mmCIF file of C-alpha atoms in Angstrom:
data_model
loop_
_atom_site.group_PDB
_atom_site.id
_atom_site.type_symbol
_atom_site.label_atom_id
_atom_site.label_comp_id
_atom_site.label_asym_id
_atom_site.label_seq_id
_atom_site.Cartn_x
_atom_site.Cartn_y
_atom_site.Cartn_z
ATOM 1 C CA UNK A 1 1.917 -16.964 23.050
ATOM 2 C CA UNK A 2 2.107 -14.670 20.098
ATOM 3 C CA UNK A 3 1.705 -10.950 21.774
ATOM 4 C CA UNK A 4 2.135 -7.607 20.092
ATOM 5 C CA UNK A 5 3.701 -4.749 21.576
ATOM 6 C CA UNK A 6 2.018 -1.365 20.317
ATOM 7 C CA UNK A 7 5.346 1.114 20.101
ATOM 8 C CA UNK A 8 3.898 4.157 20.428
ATOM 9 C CA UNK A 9 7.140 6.466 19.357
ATOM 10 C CA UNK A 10 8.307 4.765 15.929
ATOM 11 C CA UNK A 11 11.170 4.359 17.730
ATOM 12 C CA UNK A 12 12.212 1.503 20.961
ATOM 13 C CA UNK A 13 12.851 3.896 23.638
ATOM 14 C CA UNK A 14 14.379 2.018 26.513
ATOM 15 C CA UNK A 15 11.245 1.564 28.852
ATOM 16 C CA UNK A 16 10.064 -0.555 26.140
ATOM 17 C CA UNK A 17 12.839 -2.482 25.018
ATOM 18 C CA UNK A 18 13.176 -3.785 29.129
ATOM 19 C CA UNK A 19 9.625 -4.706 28.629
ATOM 20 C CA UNK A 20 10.429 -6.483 25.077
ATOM 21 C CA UNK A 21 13.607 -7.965 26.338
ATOM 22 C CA UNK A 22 11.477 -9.770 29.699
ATOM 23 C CA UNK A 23 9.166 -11.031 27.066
ATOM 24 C CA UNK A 24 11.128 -12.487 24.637
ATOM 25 C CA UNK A 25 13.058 -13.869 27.861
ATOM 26 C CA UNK A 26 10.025 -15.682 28.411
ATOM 27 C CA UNK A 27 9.510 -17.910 25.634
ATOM 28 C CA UNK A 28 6.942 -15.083 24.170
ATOM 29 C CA UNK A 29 6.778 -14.233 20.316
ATOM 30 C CA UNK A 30 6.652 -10.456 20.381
ATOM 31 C CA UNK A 31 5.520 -8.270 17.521
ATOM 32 C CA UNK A 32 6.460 -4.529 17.122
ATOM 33 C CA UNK A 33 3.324 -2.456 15.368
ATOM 34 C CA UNK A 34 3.173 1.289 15.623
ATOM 35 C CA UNK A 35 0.135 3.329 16.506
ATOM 36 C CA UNK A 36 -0.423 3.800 12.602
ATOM 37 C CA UNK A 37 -0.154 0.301 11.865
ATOM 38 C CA UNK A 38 -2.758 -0.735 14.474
ATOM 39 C CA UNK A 39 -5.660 -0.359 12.544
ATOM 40 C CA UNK A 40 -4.753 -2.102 9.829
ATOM 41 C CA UNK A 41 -2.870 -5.274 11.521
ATOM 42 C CA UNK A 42 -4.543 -8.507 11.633
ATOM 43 C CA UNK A 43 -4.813 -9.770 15.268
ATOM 44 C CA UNK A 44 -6.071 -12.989 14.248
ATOM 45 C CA UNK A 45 -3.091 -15.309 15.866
ATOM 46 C CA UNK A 46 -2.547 -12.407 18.837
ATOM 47 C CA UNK A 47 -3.193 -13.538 22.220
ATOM 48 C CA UNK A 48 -1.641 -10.260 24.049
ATOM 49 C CA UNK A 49 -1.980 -6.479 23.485
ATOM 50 C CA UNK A 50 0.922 -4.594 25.521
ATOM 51 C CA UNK A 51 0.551 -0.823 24.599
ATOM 52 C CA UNK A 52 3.697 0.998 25.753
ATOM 53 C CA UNK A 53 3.665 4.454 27.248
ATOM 54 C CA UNK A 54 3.687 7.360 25.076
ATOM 55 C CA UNK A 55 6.423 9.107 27.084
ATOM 56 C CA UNK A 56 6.838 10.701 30.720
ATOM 57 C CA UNK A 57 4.789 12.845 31.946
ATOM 58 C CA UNK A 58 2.481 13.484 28.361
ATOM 59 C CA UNK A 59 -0.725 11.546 26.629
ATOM 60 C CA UNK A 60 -2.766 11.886 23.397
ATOM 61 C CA UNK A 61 -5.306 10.338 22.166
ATOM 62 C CA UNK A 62 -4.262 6.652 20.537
ATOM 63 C CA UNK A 63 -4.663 7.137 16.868
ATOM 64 C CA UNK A 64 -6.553 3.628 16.948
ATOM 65 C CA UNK A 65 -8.573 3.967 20.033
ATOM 66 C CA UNK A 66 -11.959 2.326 18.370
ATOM 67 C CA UNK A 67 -9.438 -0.633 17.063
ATOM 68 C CA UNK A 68 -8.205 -0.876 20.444
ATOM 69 C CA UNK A 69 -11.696 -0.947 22.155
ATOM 70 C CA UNK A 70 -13.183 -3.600 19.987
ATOM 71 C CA UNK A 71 -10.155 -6.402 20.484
ATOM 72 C CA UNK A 72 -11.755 -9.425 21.899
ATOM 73 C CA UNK A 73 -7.877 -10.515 23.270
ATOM 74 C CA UNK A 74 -6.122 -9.556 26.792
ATOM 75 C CA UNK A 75 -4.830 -5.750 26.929
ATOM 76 C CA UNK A 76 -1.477 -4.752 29.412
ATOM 77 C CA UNK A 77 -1.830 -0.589 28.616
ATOM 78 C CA UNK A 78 1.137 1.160 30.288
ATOM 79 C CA UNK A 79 -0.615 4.306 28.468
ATOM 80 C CA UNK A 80 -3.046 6.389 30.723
ATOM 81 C CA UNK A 81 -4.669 7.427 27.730
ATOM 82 C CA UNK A 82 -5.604 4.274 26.018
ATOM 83 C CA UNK A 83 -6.633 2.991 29.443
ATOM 84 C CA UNK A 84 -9.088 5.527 30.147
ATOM 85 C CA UNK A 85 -10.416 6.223 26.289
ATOM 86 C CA UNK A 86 -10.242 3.059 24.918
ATOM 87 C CA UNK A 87 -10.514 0.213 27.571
ATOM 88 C CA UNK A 88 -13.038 2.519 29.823
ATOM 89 C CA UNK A 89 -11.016 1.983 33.436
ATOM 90 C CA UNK A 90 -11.289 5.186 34.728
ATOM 91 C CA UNK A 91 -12.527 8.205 32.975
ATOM 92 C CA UNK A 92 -9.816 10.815 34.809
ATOM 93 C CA UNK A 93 -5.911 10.255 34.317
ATOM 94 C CA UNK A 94 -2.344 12.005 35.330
ATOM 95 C CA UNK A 95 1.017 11.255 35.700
ATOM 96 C CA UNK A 96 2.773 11.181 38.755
ATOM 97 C CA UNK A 97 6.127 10.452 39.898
ATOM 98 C CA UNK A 98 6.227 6.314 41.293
ATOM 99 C CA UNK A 99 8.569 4.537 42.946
ATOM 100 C CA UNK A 100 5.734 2.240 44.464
ATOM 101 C CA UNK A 101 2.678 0.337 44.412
ATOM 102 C CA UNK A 102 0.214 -0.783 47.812
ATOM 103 C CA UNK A 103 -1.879 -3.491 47.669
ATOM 104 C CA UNK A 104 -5.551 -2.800 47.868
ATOM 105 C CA UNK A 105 -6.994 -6.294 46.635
ATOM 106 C CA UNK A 106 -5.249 -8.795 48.488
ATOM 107 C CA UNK A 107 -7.941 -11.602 46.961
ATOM 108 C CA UNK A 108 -7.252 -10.735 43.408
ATOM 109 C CA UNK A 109 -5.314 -13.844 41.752
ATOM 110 C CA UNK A 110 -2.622 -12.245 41.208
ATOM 111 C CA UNK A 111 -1.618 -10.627 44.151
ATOM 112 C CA UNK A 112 -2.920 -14.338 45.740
ATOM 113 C CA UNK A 113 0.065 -15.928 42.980
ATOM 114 C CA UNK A 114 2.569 -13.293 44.376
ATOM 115 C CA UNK A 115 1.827 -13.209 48.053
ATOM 116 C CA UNK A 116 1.703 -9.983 48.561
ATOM 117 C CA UNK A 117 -0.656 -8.517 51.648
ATOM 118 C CA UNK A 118 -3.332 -5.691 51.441
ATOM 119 C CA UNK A 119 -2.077 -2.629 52.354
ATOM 120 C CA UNK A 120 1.840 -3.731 52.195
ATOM 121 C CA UNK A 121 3.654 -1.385 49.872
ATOM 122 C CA UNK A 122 5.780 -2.545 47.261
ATOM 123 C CA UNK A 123 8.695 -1.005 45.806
ATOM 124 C CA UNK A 124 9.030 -1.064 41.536
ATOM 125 C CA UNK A 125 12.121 0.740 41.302
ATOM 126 C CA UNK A 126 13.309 3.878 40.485
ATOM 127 C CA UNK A 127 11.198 7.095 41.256
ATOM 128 C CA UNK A 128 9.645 7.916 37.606
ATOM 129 C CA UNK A 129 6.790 9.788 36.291
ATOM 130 C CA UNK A 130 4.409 7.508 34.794
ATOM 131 C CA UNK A 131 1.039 7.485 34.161
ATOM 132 C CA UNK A 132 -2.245 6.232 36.359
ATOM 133 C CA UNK A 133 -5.835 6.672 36.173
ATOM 134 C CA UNK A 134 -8.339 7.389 38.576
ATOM 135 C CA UNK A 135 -12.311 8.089 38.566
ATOM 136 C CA UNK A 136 -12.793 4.120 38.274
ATOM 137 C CA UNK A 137 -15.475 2.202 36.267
ATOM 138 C CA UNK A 138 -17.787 0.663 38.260
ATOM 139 C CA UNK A 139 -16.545 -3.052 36.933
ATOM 140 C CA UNK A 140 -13.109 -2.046 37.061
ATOM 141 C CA UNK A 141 -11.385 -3.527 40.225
ATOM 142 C CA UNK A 142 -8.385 -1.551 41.681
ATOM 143 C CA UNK A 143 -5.435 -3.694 42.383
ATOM 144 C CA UNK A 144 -3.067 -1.647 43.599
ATOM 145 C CA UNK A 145 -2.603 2.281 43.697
ATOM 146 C CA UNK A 146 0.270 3.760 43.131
ATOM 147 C CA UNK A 147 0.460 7.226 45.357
ATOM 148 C CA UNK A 148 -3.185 7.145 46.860
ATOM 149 C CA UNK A 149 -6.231 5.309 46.979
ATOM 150 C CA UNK A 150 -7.828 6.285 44.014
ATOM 151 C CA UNK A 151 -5.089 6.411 41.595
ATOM 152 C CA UNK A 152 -5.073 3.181 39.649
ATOM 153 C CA UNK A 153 -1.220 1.540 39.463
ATOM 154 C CA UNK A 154 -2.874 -1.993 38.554
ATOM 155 C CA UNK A 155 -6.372 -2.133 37.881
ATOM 156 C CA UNK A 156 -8.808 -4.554 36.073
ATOM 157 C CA UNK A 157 -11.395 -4.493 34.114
ATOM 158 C CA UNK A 158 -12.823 -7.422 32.446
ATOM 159 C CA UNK A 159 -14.922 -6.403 28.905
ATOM 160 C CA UNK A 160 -16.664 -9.615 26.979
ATOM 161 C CA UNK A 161 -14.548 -12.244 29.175
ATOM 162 C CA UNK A 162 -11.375 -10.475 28.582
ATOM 163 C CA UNK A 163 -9.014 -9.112 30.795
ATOM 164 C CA UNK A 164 -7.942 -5.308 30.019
ATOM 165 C CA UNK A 165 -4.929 -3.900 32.197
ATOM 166 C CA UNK A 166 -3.781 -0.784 33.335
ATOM 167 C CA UNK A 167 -0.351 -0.790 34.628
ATOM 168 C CA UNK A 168 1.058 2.292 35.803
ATOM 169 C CA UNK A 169 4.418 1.984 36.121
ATOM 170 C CA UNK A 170 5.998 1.919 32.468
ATOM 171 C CA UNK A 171 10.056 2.898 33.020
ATOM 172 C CA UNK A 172 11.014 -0.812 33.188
ATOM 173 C CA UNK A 173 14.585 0.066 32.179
ATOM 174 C CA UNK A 174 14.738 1.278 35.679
ATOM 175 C CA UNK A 175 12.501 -1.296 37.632
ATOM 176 C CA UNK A 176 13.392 -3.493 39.764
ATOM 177 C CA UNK A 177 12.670 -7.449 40.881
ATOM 178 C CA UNK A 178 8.618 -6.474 42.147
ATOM 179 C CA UNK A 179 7.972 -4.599 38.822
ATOM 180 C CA UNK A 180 9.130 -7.747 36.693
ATOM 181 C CA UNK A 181 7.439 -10.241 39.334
ATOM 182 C CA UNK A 182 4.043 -8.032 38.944
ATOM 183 C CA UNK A 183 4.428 -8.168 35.008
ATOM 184 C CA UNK A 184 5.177 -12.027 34.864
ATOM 185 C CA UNK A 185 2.190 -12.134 36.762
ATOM 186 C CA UNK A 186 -0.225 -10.772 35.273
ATOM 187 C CA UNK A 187 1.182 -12.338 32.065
ATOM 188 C CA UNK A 188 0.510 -15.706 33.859
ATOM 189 C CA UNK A 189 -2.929 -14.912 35.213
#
């Protein structure tokens, strides 16, 4: 699987290089583009978007929003912003400090691959501030929250046949076994 990983510094910080490294450990071929570059890049051969977090506790509007919106490939967004603006989760957003995610879709295929129960709460790792969204499409389905019941840590929302993440726990440098287990499986789903 070819997958690019929108960097959205110019520079690896370490949240993203964990999320890199797990890839790569994988078998996965993954391509670094920058938010400038994302416009331009051909996405012919891609079969993953990732979009990395812009930071802690901050979001901006994704230079390449529109680009974004109109890929007809699988999205991961770690980034609040891109989530609500460009893939249309949730139309509200904030950042929060996470340590854990509950199950509110116990039927959902992944959760289902995982076996993990609705309502159970699931530790990711270190308390962070990362980024969620909230004030859900109507097509989105909620996952898992990450804080309370409306505040999106995994949600779904499936645009043309494709699958477009948001995943609201980005500091993977600090996460533990259920944050990698969640991320392998949603890459296998």
């Amino acid at each position: 699987m070819h997958v690019v990983y929108n960097r959205r510094y110019g520079v690896t910080a370490d949240y993203d290089q964990a999320i890199i490294d797990l890839m790569n450990s994988l078998g996965l071929t993954v391509v670094i583009v920058d938010d400038a570059d994302i416009s331009s890049y051909d996405f012919d051969n891609t079969s993953l978007l990732v979009v990395g977090a812009p930071g802690t506790d901050w979001v901006e509007n994704h230079t390449a929003e529109a680009t974004i919106a109109a890929l007809t490939i699988p999205v991961i967004s770690f980034c609040r912003g891109v989530s609500r603006n460009a893939l249309g989760i949730g139309t509200a957003s904030g950042a929060d400090t996470v340590s854990a995610f509950t199950v509110v879709d116990a039927t959902h295929a992944i959760m289902v691959a995982l076996g993990w129960g609705e309502d159970d709460e699931y530790s990711m790792g270190d308390s962070v501030s990362s980024h969620r969204v909230s004030s859900l499409h109507a097509a989105t389905t909620l996952i898992m929250h990450n804080g309370s019941s409306g505040q999106a840590g995994l949600a779904e929302r499936i645009i043309d046949g494709e699958s477009k993440f948001h995943f609201g726990y980005h500091r993977f440098d600090v996460g533990d076994q259920n944050a990698e287990d969640l991320f392998v499986a949603i890459l296998d789903y």
